[in-house]
XYZ file of C-alpha atoms in Angstrom:
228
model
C 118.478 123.536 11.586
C 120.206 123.888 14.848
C 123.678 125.716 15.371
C 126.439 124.805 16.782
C 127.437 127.325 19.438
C 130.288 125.492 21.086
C 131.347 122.059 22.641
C 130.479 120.726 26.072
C 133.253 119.894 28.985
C 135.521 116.505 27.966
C 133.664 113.273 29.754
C 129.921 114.940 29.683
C 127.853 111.957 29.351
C 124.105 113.842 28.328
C 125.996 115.332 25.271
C 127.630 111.754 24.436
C 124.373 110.093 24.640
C 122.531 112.911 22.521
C 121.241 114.894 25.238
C 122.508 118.134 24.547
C 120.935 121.619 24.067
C 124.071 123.579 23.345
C 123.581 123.043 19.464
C 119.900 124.772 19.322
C 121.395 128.342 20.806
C 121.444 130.797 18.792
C 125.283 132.238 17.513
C 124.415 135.786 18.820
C 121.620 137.680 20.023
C 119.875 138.600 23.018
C 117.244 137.113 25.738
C 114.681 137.292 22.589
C 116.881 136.006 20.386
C 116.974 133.033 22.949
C 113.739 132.673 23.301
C 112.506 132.402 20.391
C 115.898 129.448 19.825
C 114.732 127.416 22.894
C 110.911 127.445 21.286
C 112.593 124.602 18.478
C 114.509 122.470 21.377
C 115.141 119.108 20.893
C 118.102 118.618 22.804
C 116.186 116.057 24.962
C 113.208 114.292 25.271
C 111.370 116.189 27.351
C 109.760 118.443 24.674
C 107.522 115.135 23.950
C 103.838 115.936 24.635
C 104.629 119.309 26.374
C 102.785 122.471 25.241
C 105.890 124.033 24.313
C 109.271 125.484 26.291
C 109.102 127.440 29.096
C 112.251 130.227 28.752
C 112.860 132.653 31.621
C 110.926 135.944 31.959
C 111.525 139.087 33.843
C 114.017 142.573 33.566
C 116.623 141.645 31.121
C 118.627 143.796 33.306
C 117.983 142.296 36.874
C 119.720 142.297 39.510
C 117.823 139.320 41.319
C 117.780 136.017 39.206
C 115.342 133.327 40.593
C 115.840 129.951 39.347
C 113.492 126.669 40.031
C 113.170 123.407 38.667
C 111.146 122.858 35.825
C 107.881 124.651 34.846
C 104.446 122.590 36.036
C 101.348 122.347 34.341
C 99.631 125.821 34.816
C 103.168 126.827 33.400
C 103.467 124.751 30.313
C 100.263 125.561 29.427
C 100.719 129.212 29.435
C 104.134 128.868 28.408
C 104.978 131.211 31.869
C 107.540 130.479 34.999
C 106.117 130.162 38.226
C 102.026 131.703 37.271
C 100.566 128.376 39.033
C 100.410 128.186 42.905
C 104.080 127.562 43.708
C 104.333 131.286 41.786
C 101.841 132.360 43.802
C 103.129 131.532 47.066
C 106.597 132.761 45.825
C 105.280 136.114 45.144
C 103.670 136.435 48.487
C 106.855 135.665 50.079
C 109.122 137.783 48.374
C 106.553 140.651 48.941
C 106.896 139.614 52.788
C 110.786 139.606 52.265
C 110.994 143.363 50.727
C 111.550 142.110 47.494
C 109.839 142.812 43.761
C 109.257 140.050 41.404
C 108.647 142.366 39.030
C 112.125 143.761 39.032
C 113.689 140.284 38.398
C 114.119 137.778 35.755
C 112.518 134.659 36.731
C 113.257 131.406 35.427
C 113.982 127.612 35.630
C 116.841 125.269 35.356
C 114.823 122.808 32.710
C 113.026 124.491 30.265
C 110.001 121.976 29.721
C 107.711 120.390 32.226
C 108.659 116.611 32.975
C 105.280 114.231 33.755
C 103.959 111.021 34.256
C 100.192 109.937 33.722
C 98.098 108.412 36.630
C 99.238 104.454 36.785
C 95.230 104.198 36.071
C 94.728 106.413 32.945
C 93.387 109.532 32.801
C 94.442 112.943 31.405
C 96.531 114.553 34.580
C 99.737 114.710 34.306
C 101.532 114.277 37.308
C 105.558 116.301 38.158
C 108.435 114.406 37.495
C 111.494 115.354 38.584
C 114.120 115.910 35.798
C 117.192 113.824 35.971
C 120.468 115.147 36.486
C 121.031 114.150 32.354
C 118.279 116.061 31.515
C 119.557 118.714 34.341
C 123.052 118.764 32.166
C 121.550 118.740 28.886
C 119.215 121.978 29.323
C 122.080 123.879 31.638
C 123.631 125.849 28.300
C 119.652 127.735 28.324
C 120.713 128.667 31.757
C 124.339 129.690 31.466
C 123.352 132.115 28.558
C 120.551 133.637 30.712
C 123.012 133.935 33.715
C 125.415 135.733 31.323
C 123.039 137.676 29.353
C 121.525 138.995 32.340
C 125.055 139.172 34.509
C 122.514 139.516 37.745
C 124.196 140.339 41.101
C 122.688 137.843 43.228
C 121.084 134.409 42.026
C 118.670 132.370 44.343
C 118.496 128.759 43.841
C 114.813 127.428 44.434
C 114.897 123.840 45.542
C 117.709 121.166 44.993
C 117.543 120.812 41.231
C 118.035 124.827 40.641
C 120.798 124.249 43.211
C 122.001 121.254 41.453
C 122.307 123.220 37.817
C 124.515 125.889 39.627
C 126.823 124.215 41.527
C 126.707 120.436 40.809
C 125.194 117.240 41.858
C 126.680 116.859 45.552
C 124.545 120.005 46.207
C 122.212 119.931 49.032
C 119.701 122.401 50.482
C 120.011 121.463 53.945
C 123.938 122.138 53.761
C 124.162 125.506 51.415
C 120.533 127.462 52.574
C 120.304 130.962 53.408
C 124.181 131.270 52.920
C 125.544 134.079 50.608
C 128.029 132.127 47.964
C 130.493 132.971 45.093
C 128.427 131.876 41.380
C 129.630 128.840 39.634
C 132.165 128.452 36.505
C 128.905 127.115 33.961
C 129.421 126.770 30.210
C 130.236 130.120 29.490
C 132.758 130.728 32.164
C 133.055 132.604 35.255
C 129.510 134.347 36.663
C 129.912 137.804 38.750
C 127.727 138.170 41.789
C 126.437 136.016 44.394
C 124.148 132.905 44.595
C 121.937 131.570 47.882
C 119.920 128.887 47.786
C 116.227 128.189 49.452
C 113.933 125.781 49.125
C 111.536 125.437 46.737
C 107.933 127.017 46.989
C 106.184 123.775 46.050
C 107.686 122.182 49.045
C 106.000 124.373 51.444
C 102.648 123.835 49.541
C 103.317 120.001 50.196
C 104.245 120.634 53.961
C 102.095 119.712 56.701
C 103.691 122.500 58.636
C 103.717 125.290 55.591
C 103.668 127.843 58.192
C 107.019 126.970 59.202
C 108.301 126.286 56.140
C 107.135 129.470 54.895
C 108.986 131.600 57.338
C 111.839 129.728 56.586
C 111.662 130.466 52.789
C 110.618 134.238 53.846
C 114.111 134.478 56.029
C 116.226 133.265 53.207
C 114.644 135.602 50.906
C 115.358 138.649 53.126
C 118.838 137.391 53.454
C 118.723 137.898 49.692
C 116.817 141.042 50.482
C 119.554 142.765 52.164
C 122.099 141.261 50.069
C 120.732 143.557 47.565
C 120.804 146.202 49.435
């Protein structure tokens, strides 16, 4: 049975309407203890014909958070953030920035992989970007990794990681490669930093990824020397 943890913000329309993940976290515990919670989330329907949940992975003790949208099919199959090629190119540029992926927690604002099937049949199953209900209803998976793992600096991948920190009039274009205070979220007030990038899938969908690479690459060492 889930467990009540808390109640979400007066006027939040995905926990009116049932969509809601705040009653499937655990009372106490740690980043296992949450992990092992998120595995039996229901709190939308996005579970529906996924492998399974997708929770963050990385140093419990980071100080680098990287947040993206939702996990894609490599990911939901292996039940790992970022190990299909938008990891891949994500690890190549933080390498390029200065920066270890190994020494930070990696993870994504929705926590199972939205997907459509080809208008003609067949078994691939094609991204879907989450909603901004289903955004609201997973953020409580977030704000207890952003408090459990209290990093100094968060970088937003994309718009919808952006959008799950700081709101739904975010925009990439308007807030990249800047250095900004962290959000109020669920649990209150976050220490450190954010910055937000783009997204490492949209330089795989670029015609000019080489450009759009460098660009991610100069964000990232932004974050880089943020760090110290």
């Amino acid at each position: 049975m889930p467990r009540a943890t808390g109640t979400r913000p007066a006027g939040d329309t995905a926990a009116a309407d049932g969509y809601d993940a705040r009653p499937y976290l655990p009372v106490r515990g740690g980043l296992a203890a949450h992990r092992r919670a998120a595995a039996d989330c229901r709190g939308c329907p996005l579970y529906e014909g996924t492998t399974g949940t997708v929770f963050g992975a990385g140093d419990a003790s980071a100080r680098l958070m990287l947040v993206g949208e939702q996990p894609g099919d490599q990911e939901d199959r292996r039940g790992e953030p970022f190990v299909g090629p938008a990891g891949s190119l994500l690890r190549r540029a933080l390498d390029d920035a200065g920066l270890d992926i190994d020494a930070a927690y990696v993870t994504n604002a929705v926590k199972h992989f939205k997907f459509v099937r080809p208008s003609g049949g067949g078994k691939r199953r094609i991204h879907k970007q989450p909603t901004l209900r289903e955004l609201s209803a997973c953020r409580p998976w977030l704000a207890a990794e952003l408090r459990l793992v209290d990093p100094e600096l968060v970088v937003a991948l994309g718009a919808t990681a952006g959008r799950a920190l700081w709101g739904s009039g975010f925009r990439v274009g308007e807030r990249r490669g800047l250095l900004v205070p962290l959000p109020t979220l669920d649990d209150g007030a976050l220490h450190g930093r954010g910055l937000a990038t783009i997204h490492p899938s949209a330089v795989l969908r670029a015609d000019d990824r080489e450009a759009l690479y460098e660009g991610l690459v100069s964000d990232l060492r932004t974050a880089a020397q943020a760090l110290g």
